[in-house]
């Protein structure tokens, strides 16, 4: 029903540029999650789609129609706000049905649609209460109901789960995903929680300081982060980074900390002598007795229940190893690690951009980006 | 809220003493004097006051001139309150939308509150002067259309406009503050729900301002009963034919011109009771319906 095309969209407040020329194509019925740290411009982008914030330059089209100068109410979007923004003087039923009332829909039909939505969201018992008499989770549902009832083409969510406790957040996450499946609308969801992002998204958009760093499925982002930033942002515990230089043979990296690690020979642009950052995920560093190609000076242990994290240092950098290993080393002991060349991510030392494998398979996202 | 607790009650007493003293000197003492006068009558040739019970009140309540004054005061109170609050609300809605130049007229609108009532009265005496300025032209075209000196309704209208003008500023400040304290996300949610500017005012802003509205209603009505003296005194001196003889003004006239202290005191007591009753009524019955959750 609605795809969203964002072309070179930028936003400046006075002289401060907050969003820098973003290009993004969101497909019909896709669940897109915009992920990024606080202050990176996620909300601003979402609000520009909604029409609550003027677009400084560039163009946003919904369903093929440029909406830059169209009022929020005519864009066919519904939004769920972080603080829910329920009308405090109206009952739950009035809150949910308000959009229909404004649209001039008859009382009987309104009541019937409110009842349906309330049943879907399991809030039928609270219809006569005011928002002030509801718990956070119930308010969240009312806010969802208010967005759903209009049957919008596009759902916009601005960190709607961040005020809920951990358990409820997980539950609502699943419900949102389930609703998305049922409602046939396009969803754009903003969050700074990567776990939330990865469970919800068809595709993720990782933003940093007003730029889009990478767009792709959770798997793509995890396996082939396009930049050091994405590598460090996606995945928990986060990726370990070590500085080094490409060796003269072009097939290994000499780390600042000393050791030399073999790298994936297919990495092309790696000119000998070039400064690089290598990224190794904690779960890809295997503890081993012999054949170790990297050693970590052990500091302390973090028990996770389903695994454990060995924190240590390689040279001056922190390094985490995830392992099921039950035997903790002694403090200061050197742990031997074996790093598989195919698990080493290489990033340009200056720009942080990923050094791509030459013969890489065309990533799925480029295909998805072509207009349908 | 943080509270300070005083171990030593003397320090606490010392700190509230100045305030208590002021209230005593300027409120309780005059009030007790008024009560004393209201129930007594001064001997015609001096020589102390004689206790007369409710006689002063009986005389007042059977006096048709007094009831005229009450009637005019009620009209004045309702009209100034409606006019002042209505105008203040409209102006605040505009200021809140930050239309061009709002910073200037926001300041401009607050100023009148700092102007003393007699000054307001004087300026309106010039503005509404039937034989000078704008109104002299109108009167030239339509003789007798505007004549506050002879026509009682015109005079009352003039006093109402001047009184309202003075009260707008106060209400404006509160309305604007109330509007600006409505979370932006609520307005945005309302816009996303499809409602336009006017609809949002009606469905969202006005209901959320109800507590402020109520507060201002009490303040404005009370003010228009008690604070209209300066305007009447400079504009009409209560005339013509007592058409603008508001209750406060009549108290002053009877007390200081007619030297009928007892009658004036009885009138003050009635006015005080009226204001107390109005406030009580409003708090009891109106406010209750407009608090949320
Ligand atoms: N009205 C404004 N005037 C000036 N700067 C603003 C304004 N609104 C937002 N900004 C700035 O724009 C940047 C992006 O803000 P935005 O709200 O989009 O961040 P965000 O990614 O949603 O962050 P968070 O996760 O904290 O909500 C921030 O640096 C913020 O300070
Ligand atoms: Mg935000």
XYZ file of C-alpha atoms and ligand atoms in Angstrom:
697
model
C 0.000 0.000 0.000
C 2.743 2.504 0.793
C 6.418 2.708 0.145
C 8.435 5.639 1.398
C 11.203 7.219 -0.621
C 13.575 9.543 1.122
C 15.812 11.552 -1.180
C 18.736 13.617 0.130
C 16.696 14.702 3.095
C 18.476 17.116 5.378
C 17.435 19.029 8.455
C 19.066 22.035 10.020
C 17.980 23.974 13.065
C 19.361 27.391 12.330
C 23.009 26.740 11.617
C 23.273 23.310 13.224
C 22.891 20.554 10.688
C 21.139 17.648 12.410
C 20.380 15.314 9.505
C 22.787 15.255 6.582
C 21.276 14.325 3.234
C 19.753 10.911 3.895
C 18.736 8.561 1.095
C 16.517 5.672 2.026
C 13.906 3.586 0.304
C 11.386 1.822 2.463
C 9.359 -0.854 0.770
C 5.660 -1.399 1.059
C 4.726 -3.367 4.199
C 8.269 -3.466 5.360
C 9.214 -3.187 9.018
C 12.090 -0.734 9.126
C 13.910 0.028 12.341
C 16.012 3.144 12.609
C 18.755 2.470 15.104
C 21.318 4.850 16.477
C 22.670 6.466 19.610
C 20.932 9.308 21.392
C 20.989 12.568 19.482
C 21.851 11.075 16.094
C 18.704 12.424 14.447
C 16.428 9.365 14.455
C 13.413 11.168 15.847
C 14.029 14.108 13.576
C 13.954 11.850 10.526
C 10.798 10.118 11.723
C 9.103 13.431 12.454
C 9.952 14.676 8.995
C 8.195 11.625 7.565
C 5.222 12.355 9.806
C 5.158 15.999 8.805
C 5.724 17.306 12.304
C 9.055 18.781 11.343
C 9.722 20.801 8.224
C 12.205 19.308 5.770
C 15.139 21.669 5.219
C 16.112 20.174 1.877
C 15.474 17.015 -0.094
C 12.254 15.178 -0.670
C 10.079 12.584 1.006
C 7.537 10.656 -1.017
C 4.921 8.344 0.430
C 3.260 6.005 -1.978
C 4.889 7.814 -4.882
C 3.564 11.202 -3.841
C 5.915 13.908 -2.603
C 4.662 14.978 0.810
C 7.051 17.813 1.667
C 4.282 20.379 1.700
C 1.438 18.153 2.809
C 0.037 18.493 6.311
C 0.546 15.627 8.759
C -3.092 14.609 8.703
C -3.120 14.179 4.934
C -0.067 11.921 4.799
C -1.801 8.754 5.933
C 0.659 8.159 8.758
C -0.137 7.323 12.361
C 2.396 7.810 15.088
C 3.007 6.273 18.495
C 4.908 8.660 20.714
C 7.527 7.815 23.296
C 5.507 9.322 26.139
C 2.289 8.047 24.486
C 0.804 11.579 24.298
C -2.660 10.404 25.317
C -5.265 13.125 25.785
C -5.565 13.360 29.580
C -9.111 14.704 29.591
C -10.572 11.972 27.401
C -11.412 8.400 28.301
C -9.600 5.525 26.684
C -12.475 5.044 24.246
C -12.473 8.730 23.354
C -8.715 8.688 22.909
C -8.861 5.753 20.544
C -11.866 7.038 18.651
C -10.758 10.645 18.374
C -9.362 10.387 14.863
C -12.637 8.855 13.657
C -14.630 11.586 15.355
C -12.559 14.237 13.615
C -13.074 12.401 10.351
C -16.823 12.695 10.939
C -17.559 9.008 11.216
C -20.879 8.121 12.787
C -21.116 7.293 16.447
C -22.307 3.737 15.855
C -19.481 2.860 13.509
C -16.997 4.554 15.786
C -18.101 2.527 18.793
C -17.914 -0.643 16.832
C -14.409 0.044 15.555
C -13.239 1.109 19.005
C -14.546 -2.172 20.378
C -12.693 -4.155 17.715
C -9.409 -2.383 18.287
C -9.793 -2.624 22.056
C -10.392 -6.343 21.781
C -7.285 -6.786 19.624
C -5.177 -4.976 22.160
C -6.875 -6.510 25.166
C -7.944 -3.201 26.680
C -11.720 -3.605 26.484
C -11.994 -3.421 30.271
C -10.487 0.044 30.516
C -12.459 1.899 27.872
C -14.127 4.193 30.402
C -10.996 5.111 32.307
C -8.890 8.184 31.865
C -5.233 7.705 30.860
C -4.139 8.844 34.330
C -5.741 5.724 35.776
C -3.768 3.278 33.630
C -0.422 1.560 34.044
C 2.422 2.254 31.640
C 1.778 -0.899 29.653
C -1.932 -0.161 29.347
C -1.217 3.378 28.188
C 1.134 1.954 25.614
C -1.675 -0.211 24.278
C -4.077 2.698 24.148
C -1.512 4.683 22.178
C -1.221 1.748 19.778
C -4.979 1.550 19.506
C -5.233 5.212 18.699
C -2.758 4.728 15.863
C -4.344 1.503 14.607
C -7.930 2.612 14.408
C -7.349 4.841 11.419
C -5.946 1.922 9.455
C -3.042 4.067 8.298
C -0.750 3.285 5.427
C 2.283 3.954 7.552
C 2.953 3.408 11.243
C 5.599 5.541 12.840
C 6.945 4.573 16.243
C 9.273 6.797 18.235
C 10.834 4.625 20.930
C 7.412 3.503 22.121
C 8.754 0.828 24.438
C 11.452 2.730 26.241
C 9.256 3.564 29.241
C 8.279 -0.027 29.943
C 9.980 -2.530 32.194
C 12.144 -5.183 30.579
C 9.590 -7.994 30.608
C 6.749 -5.903 29.240
C 9.049 -4.494 26.612
C 9.780 -7.948 25.260
C 6.102 -8.818 25.254
C 5.025 -5.595 23.520
C 7.814 -6.041 21.008
C 6.332 -9.330 19.896
C 2.850 -7.871 19.810
C 3.951 -4.990 17.653
C 5.575 -7.394 15.255
C 2.446 -9.550 15.196
C 0.233 -6.534 14.566
C 2.492 -5.411 11.767
C 2.041 -8.768 10.107
C -1.729 -8.464 10.374
C -2.245 -4.848 9.461
C -0.522 -4.703 6.099
C 0.978 -1.332 6.805
C 4.509 -0.076 6.447
C 6.172 0.418 9.830
C 9.041 2.698 10.725
C 10.284 2.162 14.241
C 12.887 4.278 15.995
C 14.947 2.890 18.838
C 18.401 2.984 20.343
C 18.098 -0.574 21.639
C 19.838 -2.926 19.241
C 18.180 -6.077 20.571
C 14.772 -4.486 20.031
C 15.878 -3.408 16.589
C 17.150 -6.802 15.561
C 14.082 -8.710 16.700
C 11.616 -6.351 15.025
C 13.198 -5.320 11.790
C 12.962 -6.615 8.281
C 15.725 -4.159 7.631
C 17.670 -1.924 9.953
C 18.914 1.551 9.280
C 21.902 2.380 11.437
C 22.322 6.105 11.906
C 25.210 8.006 13.353
C 25.487 11.771 13.777
C 22.874 12.538 11.140
C 24.196 10.084 8.547
C 22.985 6.652 7.546
C 25.853 4.253 8.193
C 24.287 1.102 6.791
C 20.980 -0.365 5.727
C 20.400 -4.080 5.825
C 18.939 -7.076 7.574
C 20.071 -7.861 11.089
C 22.128 -10.721 9.746
C 23.880 -8.583 7.153
C 24.682 -5.926 9.694
C 26.079 -8.510 12.051
C 28.096 -10.390 9.504
C 29.252 -7.614 7.248
C 29.176 -4.278 9.099
C 29.873 -1.548 6.566
C 31.894 0.491 9.012
C 33.712 0.244 12.273
C 30.860 2.190 13.828
C 28.223 -0.367 12.799
C 30.510 -3.201 13.846
C 30.769 -1.739 17.310
C 27.093 -0.846 17.550
C 25.529 -4.128 16.419
C 26.101 -7.226 18.484
C 26.260 -7.772 22.186
C 28.793 -7.950 23.753
C 30.290 -5.477 21.346
C 33.040 -6.128 18.842
C 36.680 -5.915 19.914
C 38.844 -3.523 17.950
C 42.622 -3.639 17.563
C 44.843 -1.298 15.590
C 47.347 -2.566 13.102
C 48.926 -2.343 9.660
C 48.611 -4.544 6.600
C 51.821 -6.588 6.327
C 54.008 -6.482 3.248
C 52.578 -9.745 1.911
C 49.065 -8.211 1.968
C 47.688 -11.336 3.632
C 48.154 -10.504 7.280
C 47.925 -7.680 9.739
C 50.678 -6.647 12.092
C 48.979 -5.496 15.266
C 50.300 -2.545 17.224
C 50.307 -4.857 20.206
C 52.824 -7.120 18.493
C 51.297 -10.281 17.049
C 50.601 -10.814 13.382
C 47.218 -12.177 12.337
C 46.485 -13.799 8.987
C 43.529 -12.191 7.194
C 41.096 -13.310 4.590
C 43.180 -13.416 1.405
C 40.251 -12.226 -0.656
C 40.345 -8.781 0.884
C 41.352 -6.677 -2.054
C 41.991 -3.051 -1.392
C 44.282 -3.758 1.520
C 47.490 -2.097 0.391
C 50.585 -3.181 2.298
C 51.456 -0.693 5.023
C 47.926 0.708 5.273
C 46.674 1.480 8.770
C 43.628 -0.615 9.653
C 41.368 -1.416 12.559
C 40.525 -5.054 12.897
C 37.294 -6.141 14.506
C 36.819 -9.472 16.227
C 33.540 -10.444 17.841
C 33.888 -11.881 21.359
C 32.058 -15.022 20.278
C 34.561 -15.613 17.462
C 37.656 -15.613 19.653
C 38.241 -19.235 20.610
C 40.305 -20.133 23.661
C 42.911 -22.669 22.759
C 46.028 -24.169 24.203
C 48.106 -24.616 21.081
C 48.072 -22.875 17.737
C 47.127 -19.614 19.374
C 47.680 -16.552 17.202
C 46.688 -13.910 19.779
C 47.066 -13.690 23.526
C 44.938 -11.744 25.975
C 46.070 -10.647 29.432
C 43.165 -11.759 31.624
C 41.496 -9.267 34.035
C 38.132 -10.507 35.245
C 35.138 -12.678 34.477
C 31.565 -11.681 33.742
C 29.048 -14.472 34.263
C 26.031 -14.314 31.955
C 24.297 -17.532 32.913
C 24.298 -18.981 29.424
C 27.962 -18.199 28.918
C 30.718 -16.106 30.318
C 32.788 -13.165 29.232
C 36.510 -13.081 29.913
C 37.631 -9.483 30.017
C 41.245 -8.772 29.326
C 43.634 -6.595 27.397
C 45.624 -6.924 24.209
C 48.311 -4.258 24.309
C 46.441 -1.110 25.313
C 43.028 -2.217 24.084
C 40.271 -3.936 25.997
C 39.390 -7.328 24.662
C 36.443 -9.563 25.504
C 36.275 -13.274 24.868
C 32.963 -15.076 25.063
C 33.286 -18.696 26.016
C 31.477 -21.509 27.761
C 34.773 -22.463 29.341
C 34.361 -23.169 33.042
C 37.974 -22.765 34.162
C 38.769 -19.140 34.977
C 42.404 -18.215 34.431
C 44.396 -16.522 37.183
C 44.487 -12.725 37.216
C 47.089 -11.421 34.775
C 47.483 -14.798 33.073
C 47.874 -14.831 29.299
C 45.001 -16.576 27.518
C 45.801 -18.058 24.149
C 43.243 -17.390 21.374
C 42.779 -18.735 17.926
C 41.201 -16.266 15.494
C 39.873 -17.577 12.215
C 40.843 -15.233 9.321
C 37.266 -15.325 8.042
C 36.071 -13.870 11.322
C 38.285 -10.840 11.140
C 36.586 -7.628 10.028
C 38.926 -5.081 8.490
C 38.185 -1.377 8.590
C 40.133 1.484 7.108
C 42.226 3.025 9.888
C 41.205 6.559 8.988
C 37.688 6.467 7.609
C 36.456 3.383 9.460
C 34.953 2.044 6.229
C 34.914 -1.707 5.788
C 37.530 -3.133 3.458
C 35.364 -5.318 1.270
C 36.123 -8.794 0.102
C 36.663 -8.734 -3.652
C 34.681 -11.742 -4.691
C 31.895 -11.035 -2.290
C 28.440 -12.224 -3.127
C 26.196 -9.313 -4.094
C 24.616 -8.353 -0.793
C 20.911 -8.931 -0.535
C 20.203 -5.339 0.380
C 21.265 -3.902 -2.962
C 18.720 -6.126 -4.538
C 16.055 -5.094 -2.106
C 16.778 -1.450 -2.779
C 15.954 -1.585 -6.449
C 12.493 -0.196 -7.024
C 9.958 -2.968 -7.238
C 8.467 19.350 47.713
C 11.151 20.048 50.232
C 10.109 21.276 53.579
C 12.066 23.009 56.210
C 11.291 21.955 59.730
C 11.956 24.279 62.591
C 12.951 22.745 65.877
C 12.482 26.086 67.510
C 8.977 27.460 67.130
C 10.114 30.946 68.062
C 12.144 31.276 64.889
C 9.163 30.170 62.840
C 6.925 32.645 64.626
C 9.455 35.400 64.069
C 9.566 34.672 60.366
C 5.823 34.791 59.810
C 5.360 37.763 62.131
C 5.863 40.518 59.508
C 3.326 38.930 57.213
C 0.860 38.428 60.036
C 1.341 42.021 61.137
C 0.604 43.318 57.656
C -2.476 41.165 57.310
C -3.649 42.273 60.720
C -3.109 45.991 60.146
C -4.521 46.089 56.643
C -7.185 43.445 56.759
C -8.379 42.197 60.142
C -8.298 45.515 61.901
C -10.241 47.460 59.203
C -12.635 44.554 58.887
C -13.338 44.520 62.596
C -13.855 48.291 62.455
C -16.282 47.856 59.579
C -18.206 45.232 61.506
C -18.345 47.502 64.519
C -19.718 50.370 62.441
C -22.126 48.174 60.569
C -23.938 47.188 63.726
C -23.863 50.591 65.393
C -25.087 54.068 64.636
C -23.226 57.260 65.511
C -25.188 59.706 67.661
C -26.365 62.675 65.571
C -24.455 65.175 67.716
C -21.554 62.950 68.586
C -21.146 61.152 71.892
C -20.403 57.552 70.978
C -21.992 54.793 68.950
C -25.268 53.169 69.713
C -25.843 49.450 69.099
C -28.584 49.015 66.495
C -28.303 45.352 65.512
C -29.315 44.681 61.901
C -31.025 48.029 61.453
C -28.337 49.320 59.041
C -28.697 46.216 56.903
C -32.493 46.390 56.956
C -32.376 49.943 55.721
C -29.979 49.043 52.937
C -31.904 46.047 51.715
C -35.134 48.026 51.497
C -33.428 50.840 49.597
C -34.104 50.655 45.867
C -30.991 52.709 45.139
C -28.904 50.021 46.780
C -30.479 47.320 44.638
C -29.796 49.411 41.534
C -26.175 49.510 42.530
C -26.147 45.734 42.997
C -27.744 45.243 39.597
C -25.207 47.496 37.859
C -22.344 45.777 39.674
C -23.483 42.344 38.582
C -23.799 43.476 34.976
C -20.391 45.097 35.217
C -18.803 41.995 36.769
C -20.225 39.585 34.208
C -19.511 41.818 31.243
C -15.940 42.784 32.166
C -15.076 39.219 33.069
C -16.485 37.838 29.846
C -14.900 40.549 27.749
C -11.521 40.449 29.455
C -11.249 36.667 29.524
C -12.537 36.276 25.994
C -10.095 38.782 24.602
C -7.232 37.429 26.704
C -7.942 33.911 25.500
C -7.996 34.898 21.846
C -4.812 36.904 22.182
C -3.111 34.091 24.083
C -4.088 31.587 21.393
C -2.500 33.858 18.819
C 0.596 34.451 20.898
C 0.946 30.714 21.438
C 0.942 30.095 17.711
C 3.888 32.448 17.526
C 2.566 34.421 14.622
C 4.951 37.082 13.419
C 5.644 39.815 15.903
C 4.263 37.916 18.851
C 7.275 38.765 20.983
C 6.429 42.435 20.748
C 2.776 42.252 21.416
C 3.288 39.736 24.182
C 5.177 42.418 26.063
C 2.734 45.058 24.881
C -0.152 43.063 26.273
C 1.372 42.631 29.681
C 1.972 46.332 30.234
C -1.611 47.459 30.870
C -1.592 45.374 34.022
C 1.061 47.639 35.457
C -1.026 50.745 34.821
C -2.992 52.070 37.784
C -6.788 52.066 37.473
C -7.189 55.877 37.613
C -4.649 56.222 34.787
C -6.665 53.734 32.758
C -9.791 55.730 33.542
C -8.183 58.974 32.476
C -6.973 57.633 29.164
C -10.366 56.168 28.407
C -11.929 59.495 29.287
C -10.011 60.931 26.359
C -10.658 57.995 24.083
C -14.397 57.947 24.727
C -14.858 61.700 24.922
C -18.000 62.367 22.841
C -16.825 65.817 21.772
C -13.224 65.064 20.902
C -11.283 62.568 18.825
C -12.814 59.644 17.002
C -16.194 59.807 18.716
C -16.737 63.454 17.864
C -16.665 62.462 14.184
C -19.104 59.654 14.752
C -21.371 61.946 16.722
C -21.132 64.489 13.967
C -22.404 61.914 11.462
C -24.984 60.338 13.761
C -25.916 62.865 16.433
C -26.554 61.288 19.812
C -25.090 57.919 18.887
C -22.471 58.134 21.611
C -23.218 60.118 24.733
C -21.813 58.626 27.922
C -22.389 61.869 29.788
C -26.171 61.759 29.463
C -26.871 58.145 28.524
C -26.566 55.639 31.363
C -26.070 52.561 29.169
C -23.336 54.297 27.215
C -21.621 55.227 30.439
C -21.849 51.694 31.769
C -20.514 50.350 28.477
C -17.568 52.717 28.698
C -16.741 51.668 32.256
C -16.995 48.015 31.252
C -14.603 48.436 28.328
C -12.080 50.302 30.450
C -12.334 47.740 33.253
C -11.971 44.841 30.853
C -9.005 46.440 29.158
C -7.193 46.618 32.461
C -7.952 42.997 33.326
C -6.987 41.483 29.969
C -3.272 41.550 30.731
C -3.546 39.444 33.846
C -5.694 36.768 32.223
C -3.500 36.846 29.143
C -0.391 35.934 31.128
C -2.114 32.980 32.741
C -3.744 31.752 29.553
C -0.472 31.936 27.685
C 1.347 30.068 30.440
C -1.368 27.395 30.442
C -1.185 27.018 26.670
C 2.552 26.730 26.706
C 2.483 24.096 29.394
C 0.462 21.757 27.176
C 3.022 19.170 26.049
C 3.953 19.578 22.419
C 3.504 15.895 21.755
C -0.203 16.199 22.629
C -0.712 18.876 20.027
C 1.245 16.799 17.566
C -0.747 13.676 18.312
C -3.886 15.706 17.765
C -2.571 16.956 14.443
C -1.708 13.404 13.403
C -5.244 12.405 14.338
C -6.389 14.764 11.653
C -7.601 17.799 13.515
C -6.805 21.272 12.268
C -5.848 24.368 14.212
C -9.359 25.395 15.303
C -10.425 21.889 16.124
C -7.300 21.430 18.231
C -8.108 24.574 20.163
C -11.582 23.323 20.862
C -10.854 19.657 21.587
C -7.480 19.880 23.240
C -6.295 23.289 24.332
C -9.493 24.641 25.865
C -10.299 21.531 27.928
C -6.728 21.322 29.171
C -6.875 24.964 30.178
C -10.027 24.481 32.219
C -8.302 24.746 35.624
C -6.685 28.026 34.579
C -9.981 29.200 33.190
C -11.686 28.542 36.478
C -8.981 30.257 38.480
C -9.193 33.335 36.271
C -12.964 33.341 36.496
C -12.787 33.629 40.273
C -10.068 36.265 40.188
C -11.765 38.338 37.483
C -15.199 38.351 39.067
C -13.781 39.170 42.459
C -11.634 41.885 40.938
C -14.483 43.449 39.060
C -16.526 43.665 42.272
C -13.757 45.094 44.383
C -11.243 46.785 42.110
C -13.337 49.037 39.900
C -13.245 52.138 42.046
C -10.469 53.991 40.219
C -12.064 53.574 36.836
C -15.522 54.729 37.909
C -14.104 57.647 39.860
C -12.126 59.003 36.898
C -14.586 58.153 34.117
C -18.123 58.797 35.353
C -18.117 59.487 39.098
C -20.934 56.960 39.312
C -23.255 58.832 36.972
C -25.199 59.724 34.995
C -28.107 59.206 37.349
C -26.195 56.527 39.270
C -26.034 54.361 36.120
C -22.444 53.386 36.912
C -22.720 53.548 40.681
C -21.002 50.222 41.351
C -21.084 48.763 44.849
C -17.524 49.751 45.717
C -18.124 53.233 44.444
C -21.333 53.588 46.394
C -19.500 52.567 49.572
C -17.028 55.367 49.024
C -19.769 57.869 48.158
C -21.983 57.059 51.118
C -19.062 56.843 53.518
C -16.881 59.758 52.550
C -19.286 62.079 50.743
C -22.477 61.278 52.639
C -20.539 60.624 55.875
C -22.825 57.673 56.562
C -20.140 55.417 58.037
C -22.594 52.866 59.306
C -24.389 52.455 55.978
C -21.085 52.259 54.098
C -19.722 49.742 56.581
C -22.804 47.563 56.204
C -22.355 47.728 52.426
C -18.706 46.651 52.729
C -19.745 43.709 54.850
C -22.313 42.662 52.264
C -19.783 43.033 49.449
C -17.278 40.992 51.386
C -19.816 38.253 52.061
C -20.816 38.306 48.400
C -17.237 37.811 47.240
C -16.651 35.072 49.809
C -19.858 33.334 48.761
C -19.013 33.565 45.068
C -15.545 32.164 45.592
C -16.839 29.401 47.801
C -19.563 28.507 45.328
C -17.123 28.399 42.465
C -14.594 26.257 44.289
C -17.239 23.930 45.544
C -19.280 23.351 42.404
C -17.314 24.435 39.394
C -13.786 23.381 40.099
C -14.759 19.870 41.019
C -15.791 19.057 37.475
C -12.592 20.077 35.753
C -9.772 18.124 37.332
C -8.465 15.132 35.522
C -7.568 11.636 36.617
N 14.221 22.166 18.062
C 15.537 21.898 17.990
N 16.434 22.902 17.887
C 17.758 22.641 17.818
N 18.294 21.418 17.832
C 17.460 20.374 17.933
C 16.036 20.551 18.021
N 15.465 19.342 18.124
C 16.478 18.455 18.097
N 17.674 19.063 17.982
C 18.995 18.401 17.908
O 18.956 17.487 16.854
C 19.709 16.335 17.160
C 18.891 15.105 16.851
O 17.776 15.068 17.679
P 16.783 13.829 17.681
O 15.686 14.134 18.612
O 16.426 13.489 16.283
O 17.724 12.711 18.297
P 17.366 11.177 18.532
O 18.269 10.398 17.638
O 15.920 10.937 18.416
O 17.867 10.987 20.015
P 17.145 10.213 21.236
O 17.507 8.786 21.098
O 17.801 10.832 22.421
O 15.683 10.497 21.155
C 20.101 16.446 18.620
O 21.469 16.744 18.677
C 19.291 17.584 19.137
O 20.021 18.326 20.064
Mg 14.332 10.584 19.825
